[in-house]
CSV table of C-alpha atoms and ligand atoms in Angstrom, one decimal:
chain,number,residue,atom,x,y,z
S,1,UNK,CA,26.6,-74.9,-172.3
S,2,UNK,CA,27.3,-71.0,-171.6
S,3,UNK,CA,30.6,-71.1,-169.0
S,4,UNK,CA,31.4,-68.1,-167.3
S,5,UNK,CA,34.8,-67.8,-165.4
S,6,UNK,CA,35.8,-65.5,-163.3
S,7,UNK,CA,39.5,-64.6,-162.8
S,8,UNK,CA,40.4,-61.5,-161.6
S,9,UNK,CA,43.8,-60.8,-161.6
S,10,UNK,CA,45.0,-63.5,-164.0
S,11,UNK,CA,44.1,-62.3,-167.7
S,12,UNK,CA,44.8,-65.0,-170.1
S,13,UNK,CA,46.0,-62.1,-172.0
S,14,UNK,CA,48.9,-61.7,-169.9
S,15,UNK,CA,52.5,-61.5,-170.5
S,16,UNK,CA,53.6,-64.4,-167.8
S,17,UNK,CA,56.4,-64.4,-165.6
S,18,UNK,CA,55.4,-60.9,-164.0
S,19,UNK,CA,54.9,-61.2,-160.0
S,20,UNK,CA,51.2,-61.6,-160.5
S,21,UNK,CA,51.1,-63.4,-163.7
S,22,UNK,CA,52.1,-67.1,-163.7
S,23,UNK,CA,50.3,-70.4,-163.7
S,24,UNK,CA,46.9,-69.2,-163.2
S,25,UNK,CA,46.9,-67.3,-166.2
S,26,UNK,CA,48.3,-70.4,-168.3
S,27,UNK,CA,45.1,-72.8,-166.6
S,28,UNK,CA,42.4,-69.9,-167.3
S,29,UNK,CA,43.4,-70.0,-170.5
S,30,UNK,CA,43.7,-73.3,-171.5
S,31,UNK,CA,40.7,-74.2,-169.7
S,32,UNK,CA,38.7,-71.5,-171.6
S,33,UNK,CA,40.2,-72.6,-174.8
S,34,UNK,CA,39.4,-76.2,-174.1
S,35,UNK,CA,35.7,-75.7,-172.9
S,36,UNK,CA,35.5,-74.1,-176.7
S,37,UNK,CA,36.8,-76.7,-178.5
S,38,UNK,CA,34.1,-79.2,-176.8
S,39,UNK,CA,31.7,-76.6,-178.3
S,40,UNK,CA,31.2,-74.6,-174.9
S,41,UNK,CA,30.4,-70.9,-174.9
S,42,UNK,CA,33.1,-69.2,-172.4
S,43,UNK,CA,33.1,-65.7,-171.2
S,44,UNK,CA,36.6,-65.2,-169.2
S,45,UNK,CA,35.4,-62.1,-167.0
S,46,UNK,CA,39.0,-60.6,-165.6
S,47,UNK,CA,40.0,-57.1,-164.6
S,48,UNK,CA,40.5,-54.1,-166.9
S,49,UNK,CA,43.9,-52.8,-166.0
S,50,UNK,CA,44.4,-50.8,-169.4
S,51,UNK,CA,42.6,-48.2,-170.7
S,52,UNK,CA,43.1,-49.5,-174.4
S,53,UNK,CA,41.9,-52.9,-173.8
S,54,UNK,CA,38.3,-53.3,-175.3
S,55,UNK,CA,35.3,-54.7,-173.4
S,56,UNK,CA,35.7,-58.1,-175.6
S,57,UNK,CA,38.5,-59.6,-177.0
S,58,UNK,CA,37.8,-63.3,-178.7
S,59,UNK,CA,40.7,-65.7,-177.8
S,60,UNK,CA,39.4,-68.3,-180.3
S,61,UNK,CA,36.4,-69.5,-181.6
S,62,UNK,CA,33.8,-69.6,-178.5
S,63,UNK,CA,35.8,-68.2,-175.8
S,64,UNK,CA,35.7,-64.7,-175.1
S,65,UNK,CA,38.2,-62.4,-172.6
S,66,UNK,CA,35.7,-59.7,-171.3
S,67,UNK,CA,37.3,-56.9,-169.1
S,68,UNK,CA,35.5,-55.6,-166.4
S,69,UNK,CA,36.1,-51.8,-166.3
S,70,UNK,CA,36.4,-51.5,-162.3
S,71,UNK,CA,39.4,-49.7,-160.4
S,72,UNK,CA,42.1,-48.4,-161.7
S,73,UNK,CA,42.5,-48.8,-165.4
S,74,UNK,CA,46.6,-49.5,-165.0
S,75,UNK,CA,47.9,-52.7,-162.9
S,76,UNK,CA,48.0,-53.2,-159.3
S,77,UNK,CA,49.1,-56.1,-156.9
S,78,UNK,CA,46.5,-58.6,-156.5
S,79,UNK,CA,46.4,-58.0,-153.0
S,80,UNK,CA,45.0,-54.6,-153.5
S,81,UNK,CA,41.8,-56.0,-155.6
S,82,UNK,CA,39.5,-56.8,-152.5
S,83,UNK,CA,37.7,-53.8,-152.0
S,84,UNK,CA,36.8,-53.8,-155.4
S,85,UNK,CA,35.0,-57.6,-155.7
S,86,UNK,CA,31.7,-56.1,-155.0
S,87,UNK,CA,31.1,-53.6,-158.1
S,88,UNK,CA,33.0,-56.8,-159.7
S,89,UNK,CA,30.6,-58.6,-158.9
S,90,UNK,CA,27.8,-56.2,-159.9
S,91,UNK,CA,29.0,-55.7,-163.3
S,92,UNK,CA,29.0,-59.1,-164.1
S,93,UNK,CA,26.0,-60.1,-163.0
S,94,UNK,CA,24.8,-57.0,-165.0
S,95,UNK,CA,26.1,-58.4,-167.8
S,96,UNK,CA,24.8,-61.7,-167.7
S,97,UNK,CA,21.4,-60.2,-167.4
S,98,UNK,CA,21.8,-58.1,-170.6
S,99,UNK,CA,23.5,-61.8,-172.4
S,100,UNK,CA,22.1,-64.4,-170.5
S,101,UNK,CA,22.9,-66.1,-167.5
S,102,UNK,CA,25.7,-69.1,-167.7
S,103,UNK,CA,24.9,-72.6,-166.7
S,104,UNK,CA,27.6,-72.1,-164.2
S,105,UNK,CA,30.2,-70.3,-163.0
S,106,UNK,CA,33.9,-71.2,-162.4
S,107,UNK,CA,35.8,-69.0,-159.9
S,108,UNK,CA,39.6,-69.1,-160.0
S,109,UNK,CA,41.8,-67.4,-157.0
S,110,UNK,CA,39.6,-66.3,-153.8
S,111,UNK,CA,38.7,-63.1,-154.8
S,112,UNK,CA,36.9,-64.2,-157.7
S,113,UNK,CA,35.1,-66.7,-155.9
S,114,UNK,CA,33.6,-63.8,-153.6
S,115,UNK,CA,32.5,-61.9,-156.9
S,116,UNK,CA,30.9,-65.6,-158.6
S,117,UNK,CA,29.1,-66.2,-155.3
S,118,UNK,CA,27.6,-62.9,-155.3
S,119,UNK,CA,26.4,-62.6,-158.8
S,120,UNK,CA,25.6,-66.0,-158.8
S,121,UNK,CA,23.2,-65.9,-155.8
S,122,UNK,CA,21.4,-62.4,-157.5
S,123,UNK,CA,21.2,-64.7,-160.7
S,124,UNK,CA,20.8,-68.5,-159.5
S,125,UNK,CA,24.0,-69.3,-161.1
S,126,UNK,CA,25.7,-72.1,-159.4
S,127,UNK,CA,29.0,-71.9,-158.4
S,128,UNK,CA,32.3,-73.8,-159.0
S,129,UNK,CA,35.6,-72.7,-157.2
S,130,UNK,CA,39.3,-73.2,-158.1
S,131,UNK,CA,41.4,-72.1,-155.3
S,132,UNK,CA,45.0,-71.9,-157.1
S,133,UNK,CA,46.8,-70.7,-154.1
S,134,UNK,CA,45.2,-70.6,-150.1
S,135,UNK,CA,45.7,-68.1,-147.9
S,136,UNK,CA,46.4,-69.9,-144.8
S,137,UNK,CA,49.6,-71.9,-146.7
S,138,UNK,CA,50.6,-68.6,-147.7
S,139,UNK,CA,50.7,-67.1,-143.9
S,140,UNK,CA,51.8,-70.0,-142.8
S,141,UNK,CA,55.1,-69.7,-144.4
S,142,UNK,CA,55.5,-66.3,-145.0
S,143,UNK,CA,54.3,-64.8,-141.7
S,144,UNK,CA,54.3,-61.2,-141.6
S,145,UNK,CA,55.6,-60.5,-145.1
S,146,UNK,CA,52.4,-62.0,-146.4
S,147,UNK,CA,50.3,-59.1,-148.2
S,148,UNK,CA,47.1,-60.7,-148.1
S,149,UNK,CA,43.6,-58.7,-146.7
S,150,UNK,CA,43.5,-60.4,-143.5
S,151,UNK,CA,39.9,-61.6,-144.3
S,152,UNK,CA,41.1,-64.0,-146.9
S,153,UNK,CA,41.5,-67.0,-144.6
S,154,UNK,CA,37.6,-66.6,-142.9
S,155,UNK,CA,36.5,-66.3,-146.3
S,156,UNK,CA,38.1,-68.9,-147.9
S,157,UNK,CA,37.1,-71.1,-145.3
S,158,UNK,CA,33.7,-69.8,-145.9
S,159,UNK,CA,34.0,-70.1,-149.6
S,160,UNK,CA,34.9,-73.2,-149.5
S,161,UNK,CA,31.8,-74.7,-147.6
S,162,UNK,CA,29.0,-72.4,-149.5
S,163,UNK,CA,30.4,-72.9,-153.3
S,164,UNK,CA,28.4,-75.9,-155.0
S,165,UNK,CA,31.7,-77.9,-155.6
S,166,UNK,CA,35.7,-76.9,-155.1
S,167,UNK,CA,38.3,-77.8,-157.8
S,168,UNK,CA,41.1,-78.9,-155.8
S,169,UNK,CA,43.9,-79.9,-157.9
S,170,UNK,CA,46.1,-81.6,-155.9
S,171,UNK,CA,45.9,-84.0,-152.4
S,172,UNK,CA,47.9,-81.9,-150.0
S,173,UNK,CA,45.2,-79.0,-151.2
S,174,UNK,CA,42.4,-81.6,-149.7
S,175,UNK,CA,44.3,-81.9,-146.7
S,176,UNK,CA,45.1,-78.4,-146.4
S,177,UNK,CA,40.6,-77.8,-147.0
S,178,UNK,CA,40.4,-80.2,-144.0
S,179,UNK,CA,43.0,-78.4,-141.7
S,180,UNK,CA,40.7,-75.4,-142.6
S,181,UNK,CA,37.4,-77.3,-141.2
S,182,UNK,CA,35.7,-76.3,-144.0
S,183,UNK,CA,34.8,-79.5,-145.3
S,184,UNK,CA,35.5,-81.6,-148.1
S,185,UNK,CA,32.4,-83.3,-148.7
S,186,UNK,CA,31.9,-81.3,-152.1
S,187,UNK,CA,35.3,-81.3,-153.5
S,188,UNK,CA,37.2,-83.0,-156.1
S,189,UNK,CA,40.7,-83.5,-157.2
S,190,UNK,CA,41.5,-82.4,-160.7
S,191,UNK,CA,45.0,-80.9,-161.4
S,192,UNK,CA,46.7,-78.6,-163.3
S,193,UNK,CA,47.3,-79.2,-166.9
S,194,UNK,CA,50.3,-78.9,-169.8
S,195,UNK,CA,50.2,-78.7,-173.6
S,196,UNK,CA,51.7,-82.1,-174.8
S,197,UNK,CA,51.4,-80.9,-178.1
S,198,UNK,CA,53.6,-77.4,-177.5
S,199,UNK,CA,55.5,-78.9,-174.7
S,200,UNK,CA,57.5,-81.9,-176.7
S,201,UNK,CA,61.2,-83.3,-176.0
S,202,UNK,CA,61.7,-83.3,-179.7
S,203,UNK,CA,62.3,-80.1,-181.6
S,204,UNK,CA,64.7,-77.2,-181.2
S,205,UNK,CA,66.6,-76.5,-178.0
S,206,UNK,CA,66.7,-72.7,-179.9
S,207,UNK,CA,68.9,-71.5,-176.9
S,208,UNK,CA,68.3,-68.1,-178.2
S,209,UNK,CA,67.0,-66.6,-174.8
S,210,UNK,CA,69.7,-68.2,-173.1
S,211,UNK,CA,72.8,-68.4,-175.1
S,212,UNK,CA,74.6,-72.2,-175.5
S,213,UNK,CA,76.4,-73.7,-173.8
S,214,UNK,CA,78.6,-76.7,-173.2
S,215,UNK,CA,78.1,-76.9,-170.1
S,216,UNK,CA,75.7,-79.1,-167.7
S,217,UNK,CA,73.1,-77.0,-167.3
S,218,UNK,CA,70.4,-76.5,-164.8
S,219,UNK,CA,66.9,-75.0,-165.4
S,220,UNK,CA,64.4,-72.7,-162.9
S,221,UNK,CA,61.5,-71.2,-164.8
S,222,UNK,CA,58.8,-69.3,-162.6
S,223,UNK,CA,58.3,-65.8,-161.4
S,224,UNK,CA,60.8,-64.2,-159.4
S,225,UNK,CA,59.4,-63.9,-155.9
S,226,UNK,CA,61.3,-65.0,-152.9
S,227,UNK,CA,59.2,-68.3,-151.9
S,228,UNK,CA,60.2,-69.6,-155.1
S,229,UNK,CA,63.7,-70.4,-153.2
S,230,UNK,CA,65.6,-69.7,-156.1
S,231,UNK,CA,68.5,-69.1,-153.7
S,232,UNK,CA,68.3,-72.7,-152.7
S,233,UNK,CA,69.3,-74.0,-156.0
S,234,UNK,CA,71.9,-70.9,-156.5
S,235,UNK,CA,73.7,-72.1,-153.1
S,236,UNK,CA,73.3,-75.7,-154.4
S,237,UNK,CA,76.0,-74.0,-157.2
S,238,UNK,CA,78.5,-73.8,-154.8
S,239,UNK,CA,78.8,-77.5,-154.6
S,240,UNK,CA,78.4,-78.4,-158.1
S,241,UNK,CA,81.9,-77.2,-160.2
S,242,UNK,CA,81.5,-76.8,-163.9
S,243,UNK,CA,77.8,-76.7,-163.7
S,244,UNK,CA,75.3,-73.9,-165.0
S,245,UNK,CA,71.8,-72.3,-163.5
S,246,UNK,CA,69.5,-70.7,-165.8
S,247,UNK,CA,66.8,-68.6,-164.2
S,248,UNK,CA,63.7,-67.7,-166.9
S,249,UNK,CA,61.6,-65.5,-165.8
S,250,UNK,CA,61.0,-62.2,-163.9
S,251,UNK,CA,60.9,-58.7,-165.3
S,252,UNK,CA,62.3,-58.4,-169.2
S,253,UNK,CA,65.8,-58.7,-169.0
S,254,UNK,CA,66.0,-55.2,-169.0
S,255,UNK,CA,64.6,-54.5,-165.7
S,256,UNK,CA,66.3,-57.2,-163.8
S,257,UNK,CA,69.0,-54.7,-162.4
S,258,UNK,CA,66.2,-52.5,-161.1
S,259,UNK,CA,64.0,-55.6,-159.4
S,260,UNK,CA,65.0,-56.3,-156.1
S,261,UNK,CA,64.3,-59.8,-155.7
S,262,UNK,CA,66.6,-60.3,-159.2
S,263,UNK,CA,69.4,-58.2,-157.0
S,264,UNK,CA,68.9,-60.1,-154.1
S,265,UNK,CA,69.5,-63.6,-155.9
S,266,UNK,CA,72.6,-61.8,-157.6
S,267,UNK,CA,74.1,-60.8,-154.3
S,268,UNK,CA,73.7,-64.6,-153.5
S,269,UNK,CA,75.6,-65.8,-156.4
S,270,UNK,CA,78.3,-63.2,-155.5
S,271,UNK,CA,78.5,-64.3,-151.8
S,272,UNK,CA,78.5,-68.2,-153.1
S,273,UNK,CA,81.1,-67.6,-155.8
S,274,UNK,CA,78.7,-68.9,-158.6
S,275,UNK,CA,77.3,-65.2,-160.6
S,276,UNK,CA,79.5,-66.7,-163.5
S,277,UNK,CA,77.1,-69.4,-163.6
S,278,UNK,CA,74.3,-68.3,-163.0
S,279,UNK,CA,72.3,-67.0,-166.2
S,280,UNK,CA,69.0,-64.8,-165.3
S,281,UNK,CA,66.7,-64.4,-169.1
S,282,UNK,CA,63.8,-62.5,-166.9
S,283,UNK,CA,61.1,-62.7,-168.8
S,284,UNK,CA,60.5,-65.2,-171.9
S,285,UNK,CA,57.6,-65.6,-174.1
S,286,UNK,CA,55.5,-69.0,-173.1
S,287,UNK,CA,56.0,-69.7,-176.9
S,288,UNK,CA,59.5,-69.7,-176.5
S,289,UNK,CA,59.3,-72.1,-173.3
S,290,UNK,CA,59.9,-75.6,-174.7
S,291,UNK,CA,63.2,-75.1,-176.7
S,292,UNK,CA,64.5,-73.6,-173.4
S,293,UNK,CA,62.9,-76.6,-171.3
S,294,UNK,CA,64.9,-78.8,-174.0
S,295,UNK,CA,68.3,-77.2,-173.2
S,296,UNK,CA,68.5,-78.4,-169.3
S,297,UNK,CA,70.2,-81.4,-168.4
S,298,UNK,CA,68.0,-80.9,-165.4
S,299,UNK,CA,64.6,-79.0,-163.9
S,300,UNK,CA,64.5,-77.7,-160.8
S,301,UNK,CA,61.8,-76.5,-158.7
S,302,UNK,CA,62.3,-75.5,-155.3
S,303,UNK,CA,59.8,-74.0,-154.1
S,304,UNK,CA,59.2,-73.3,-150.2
S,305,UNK,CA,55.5,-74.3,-151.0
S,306,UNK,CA,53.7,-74.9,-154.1
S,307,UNK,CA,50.1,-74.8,-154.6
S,308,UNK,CA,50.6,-76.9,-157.8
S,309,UNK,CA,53.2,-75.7,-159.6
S,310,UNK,CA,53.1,-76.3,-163.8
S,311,UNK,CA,56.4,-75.9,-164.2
S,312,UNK,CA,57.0,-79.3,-163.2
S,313,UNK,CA,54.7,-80.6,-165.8
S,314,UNK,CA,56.0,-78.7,-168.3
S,315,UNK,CA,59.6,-80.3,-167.9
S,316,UNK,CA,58.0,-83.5,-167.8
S,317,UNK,CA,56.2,-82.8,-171.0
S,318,UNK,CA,59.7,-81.6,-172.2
S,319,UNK,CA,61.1,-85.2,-171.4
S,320,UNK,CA,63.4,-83.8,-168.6
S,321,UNK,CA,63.9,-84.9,-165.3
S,322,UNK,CA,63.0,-82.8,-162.5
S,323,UNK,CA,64.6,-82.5,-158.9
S,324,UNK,CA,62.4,-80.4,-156.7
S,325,UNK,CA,60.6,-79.9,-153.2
S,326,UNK,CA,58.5,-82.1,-151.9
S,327,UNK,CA,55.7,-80.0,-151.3
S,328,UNK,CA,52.1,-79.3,-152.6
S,329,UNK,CA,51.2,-80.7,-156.1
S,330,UNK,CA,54.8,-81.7,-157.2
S,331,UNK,CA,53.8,-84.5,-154.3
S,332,UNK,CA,51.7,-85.5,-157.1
S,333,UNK,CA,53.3,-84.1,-160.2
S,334,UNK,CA,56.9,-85.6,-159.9
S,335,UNK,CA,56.6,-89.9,-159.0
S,336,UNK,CA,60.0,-89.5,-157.1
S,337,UNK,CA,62.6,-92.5,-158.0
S,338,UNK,CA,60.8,-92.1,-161.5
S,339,UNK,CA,60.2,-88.8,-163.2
S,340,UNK,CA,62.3,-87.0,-160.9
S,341,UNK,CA,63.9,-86.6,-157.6
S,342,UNK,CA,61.6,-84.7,-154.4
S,343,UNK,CA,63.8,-83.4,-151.6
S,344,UNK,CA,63.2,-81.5,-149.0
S,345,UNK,CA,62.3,-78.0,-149.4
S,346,UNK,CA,65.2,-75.4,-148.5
S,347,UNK,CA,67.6,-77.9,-148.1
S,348,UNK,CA,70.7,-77.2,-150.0
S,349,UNK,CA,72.9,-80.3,-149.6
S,350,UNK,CA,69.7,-82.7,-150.4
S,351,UNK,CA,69.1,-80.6,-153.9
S,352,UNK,CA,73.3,-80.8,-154.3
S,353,UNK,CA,72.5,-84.8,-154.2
S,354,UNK,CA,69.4,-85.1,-156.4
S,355,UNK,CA,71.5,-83.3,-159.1
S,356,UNK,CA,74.2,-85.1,-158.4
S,357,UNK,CA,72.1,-88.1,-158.6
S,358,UNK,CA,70.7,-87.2,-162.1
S,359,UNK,CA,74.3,-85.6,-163.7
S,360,UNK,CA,76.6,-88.7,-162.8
S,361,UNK,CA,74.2,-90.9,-164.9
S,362,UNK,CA,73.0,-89.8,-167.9
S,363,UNK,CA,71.3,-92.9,-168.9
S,364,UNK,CA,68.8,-92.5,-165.9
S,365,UNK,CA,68.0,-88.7,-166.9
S,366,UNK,CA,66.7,-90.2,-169.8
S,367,UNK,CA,64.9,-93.2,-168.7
S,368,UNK,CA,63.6,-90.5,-166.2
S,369,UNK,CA,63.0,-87.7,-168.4
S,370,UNK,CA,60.7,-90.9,-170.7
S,371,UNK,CA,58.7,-91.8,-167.6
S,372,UNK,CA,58.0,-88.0,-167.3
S,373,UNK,CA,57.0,-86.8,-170.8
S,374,UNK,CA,54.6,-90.6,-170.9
S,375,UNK,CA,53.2,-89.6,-167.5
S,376,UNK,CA,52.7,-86.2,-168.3
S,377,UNK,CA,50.7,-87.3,-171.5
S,378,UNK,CA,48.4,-89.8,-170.0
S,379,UNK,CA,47.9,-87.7,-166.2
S,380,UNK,CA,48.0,-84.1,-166.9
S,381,UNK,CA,47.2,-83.0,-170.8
S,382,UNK,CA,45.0,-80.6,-171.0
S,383,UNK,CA,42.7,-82.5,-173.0
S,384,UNK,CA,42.3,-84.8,-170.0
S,385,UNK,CA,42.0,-82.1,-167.4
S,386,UNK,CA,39.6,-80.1,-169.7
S,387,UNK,CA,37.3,-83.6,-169.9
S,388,UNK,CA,37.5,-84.0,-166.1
S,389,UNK,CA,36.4,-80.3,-165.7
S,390,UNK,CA,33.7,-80.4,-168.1
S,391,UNK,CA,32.1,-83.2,-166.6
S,392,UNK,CA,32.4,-81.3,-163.0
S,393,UNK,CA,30.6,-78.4,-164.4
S,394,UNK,CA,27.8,-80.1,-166.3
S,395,UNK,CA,27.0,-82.1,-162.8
S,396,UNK,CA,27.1,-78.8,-161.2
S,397,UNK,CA,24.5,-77.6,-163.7
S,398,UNK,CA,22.1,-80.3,-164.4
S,399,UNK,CA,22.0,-80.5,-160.0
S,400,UNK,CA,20.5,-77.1,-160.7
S,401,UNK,CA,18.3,-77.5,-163.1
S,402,UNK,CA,17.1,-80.6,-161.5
S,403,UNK,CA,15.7,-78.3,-158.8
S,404,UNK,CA,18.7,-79.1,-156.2
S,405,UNK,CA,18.6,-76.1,-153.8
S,406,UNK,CA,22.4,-76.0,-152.7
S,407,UNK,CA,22.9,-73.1,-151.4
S,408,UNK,CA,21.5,-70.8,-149.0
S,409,UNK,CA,19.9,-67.9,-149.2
S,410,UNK,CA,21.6,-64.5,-150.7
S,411,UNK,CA,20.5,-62.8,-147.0
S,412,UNK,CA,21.9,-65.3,-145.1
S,413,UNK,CA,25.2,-65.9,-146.9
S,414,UNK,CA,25.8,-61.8,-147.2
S,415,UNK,CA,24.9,-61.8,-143.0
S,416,UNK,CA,27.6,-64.8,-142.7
S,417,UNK,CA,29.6,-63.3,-145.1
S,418,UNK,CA,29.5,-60.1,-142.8
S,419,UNK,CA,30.3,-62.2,-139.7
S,420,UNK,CA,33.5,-63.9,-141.1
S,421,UNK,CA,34.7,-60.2,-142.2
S,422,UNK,CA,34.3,-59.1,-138.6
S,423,UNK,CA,36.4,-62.5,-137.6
S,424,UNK,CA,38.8,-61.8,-140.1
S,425,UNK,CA,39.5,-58.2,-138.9
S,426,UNK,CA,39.7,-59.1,-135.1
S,427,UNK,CA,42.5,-62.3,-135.9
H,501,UDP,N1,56.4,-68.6,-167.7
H,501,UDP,C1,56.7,-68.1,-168.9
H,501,UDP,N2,57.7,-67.2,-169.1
H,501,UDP,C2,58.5,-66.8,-168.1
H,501,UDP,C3,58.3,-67.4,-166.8
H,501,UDP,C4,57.2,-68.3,-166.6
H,501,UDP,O1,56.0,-68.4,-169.9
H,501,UDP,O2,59.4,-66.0,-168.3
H,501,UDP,C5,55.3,-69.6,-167.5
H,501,UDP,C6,55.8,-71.0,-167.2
H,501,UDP,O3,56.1,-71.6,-168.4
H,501,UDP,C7,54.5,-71.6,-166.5
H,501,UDP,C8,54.0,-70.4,-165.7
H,501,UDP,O4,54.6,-69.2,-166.3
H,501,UDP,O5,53.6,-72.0,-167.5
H,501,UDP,C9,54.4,-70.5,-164.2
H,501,UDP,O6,53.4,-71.4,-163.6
H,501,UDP,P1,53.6,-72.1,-162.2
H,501,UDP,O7,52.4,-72.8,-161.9
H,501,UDP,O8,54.9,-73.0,-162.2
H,501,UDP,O9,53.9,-71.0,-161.2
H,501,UDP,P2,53.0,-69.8,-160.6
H,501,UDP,O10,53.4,-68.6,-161.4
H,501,UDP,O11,51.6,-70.1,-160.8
H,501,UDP,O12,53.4,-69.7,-159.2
């Protein structure tokens, strides 16, 4: 089957660990990947944002990057994308004319879904969407510092009704989809994946990135923006003597001084009496993620809110336990009392106690780092989310070419469409 994806700002091309690259890249690309190895052809349609990158770049056997030349040919924040969806749009569905139309479409982030739906209601294409991260968590809990076009929640909610089927990959997502009204009748729950194979407790802990170290050590891997709550574990320091954070991710290491969130979490560690403990890497290279995984004692993750979060997964698939919030897909990720520890987000002292927990018995790290890496490999490999999502797709398809009119017309959608923009602007 020809598989098109569309992900706009996330380039599985991408160095990760940037503000806008992170798990999305790492599921695009696995995904695409994947989908090729069942014998799929994929075409990964994402932004341009260099003017050396060619049109098409293979990324193995059947699986194509091809960069849309819209906008600015450098990088800019996701946020600022919106405007541009439309001639997105446009070129893709020119393309597919001049190759072919896809049997479907897979939309991942917002955005991209408002680019699929277009070109895929000039083309007949149906349409599958992958949310990643919703806009009405993300105002919820970051209020006026969130950056998001204020149209994103109306058209989400639209989005998520007109698309032929939703990819939700976790159960507070469905909740959060039924909060939304926008009905759930046409979605289904398949989460994030790992690399089982790449991601393996047994092999080097090469602590080359992060130097060795004989002490207890703590691990945070992510990108380094603020609802992360990096802080959270940094306080959580302060009450745990003799024991070492390492932060991976952020800018390369040498343009941490000039990031401000980096500066910010190093002022913390000043005020808390910990910066001799706490040990920032900024960026690493994904290859070079397991041996560092390998080197904690413990994972943290403490997120504010977490759409999914595959960081979780891939200390699980590491064999390490994890201690992190209780929020959004590490609800399902982390089986708390036996893979890890969930406390509640923000709270220092309960974090101080899940370590605790974990550091003043060894033995049940292990037994819990084992439940992880055997629940990671039968739950969340990437060879079982790639089935689950191949089967989605070829239901969405063969709906279609059994004659199934699911969607409405271009006219009226674009007139909605227009509605929910004028909605969005007045809220
Ligand atoms: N990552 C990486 N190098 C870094 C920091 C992060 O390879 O320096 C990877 C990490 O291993 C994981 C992804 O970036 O695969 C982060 O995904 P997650 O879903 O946890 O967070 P998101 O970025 O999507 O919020």
């Amino acid at each position: 089957m020809k598989i098109a994806m569309i992900s706009e700002h996330a380039s599985p091309l991408a160095a990760l660990g940037g503000v806008d690259a992170g798990g999305q890249n790492v599921h695009v690309d696995a995904l695409a990947r994947g989908l090729a190895r069942l014998g799929h052809e994929v075409d990964v349609y994402t932004r341009r944002d260099d003017p050396h990158l060619p049109e098409r770049v293979p990324l193995e056997k059947g699986a194509t990057v091809v960069h849309v030349p819209v906008g600015p040919d450098h990088p800019v924040p996701k946020d600022d994308l919106f405007p541009l969806m439309d001639d997105f749009a446009d070129w893709v569905e020119l393309d597919w004319a001049r190759r072919g139309d896809p049997a479907v479409v897979h939309a991942h982030f917002w955005m991209s879904g408002l680019a699929a739906l277009r070109a895929g209601r000039a083309r007949g294409v149906p349409v599958v969407q992958t949310f990643h991260a919703l806009g009405s968590v993300k105002r919820r809990f970051q209020g006026a510092a969130d950056t998001s076009p204020t149209e994103r929640v109306g058209l989400e909610r639209r989005l998520a009704r007109d698309v032929d089927l939703v990819i939700a990959t976790c159960a507070d997502e469905v909740a959060e989809l039924e909060r939304m009204h926008s009905g759930t009748d046409h979605v289904r729950v398949i989460p994030c994946g790992v690399d089982t194979v790449h991601f393996t407790p047994h092999g080097p802990t090469d602590t080359g990135p992060t130097g060795s170290t004989e002490r207890p050590r703590l691990l945070l891997v992510g990108r380094m923006v603020e609802r992360k709550g990096f802080d959270v574990a940094i306080r959580a320091l302060a009450d745990l003597p003799g024991v070492e954070l390492v932060i991976a991710g952020g800018p390369p290491v040498e343009s941490l001084d000039d990031d401000p969130e980096a500066r910010r979490l190093r002022a913390v560690a000043e005020e808390v009496g910990v910066a001799d403990r706490v040990i920032m890497t900024g960026q690493l290279a994904h290859e070079d993620m397991p041996a560092v995984y390998r080197s904690a004692d413990v994972v943290l993750a403490t997120p504010w809110y977490e759409p999914f979060g595959i960081t979780p997964l891939e200390a699980a698939a590491a064999g390490r336990p994890l201690v992190g919030s209780a929020v959004g897909g590490l609800l399902d990720s982390v089986a708390d009392g036996v893979t890890g520890r969930l406390v509640p987000p923000r709270d220092v002292p309960a974090l101080v106690r899940g370590v605790r927990e974990l550091l003043d018995d060894p033995e049940k790290g292990r037994r819990w780092g084992a439940a992880a890496r055997a629940r990671a490999v039968t739950h969340f490999d990437w060879g079982v989310v790639t089935a689950q999502t191949e089967r989605a797709l070829l239901e969405v398809a063969r709906r279609r070419d059994d004659g199934a009119d699911t969607v409405d017309t271009t006219a009226a959608w674009l007139d909605a469409h227009a509605r929910e923009f004028q909605d969005g602007m007045a809220s």
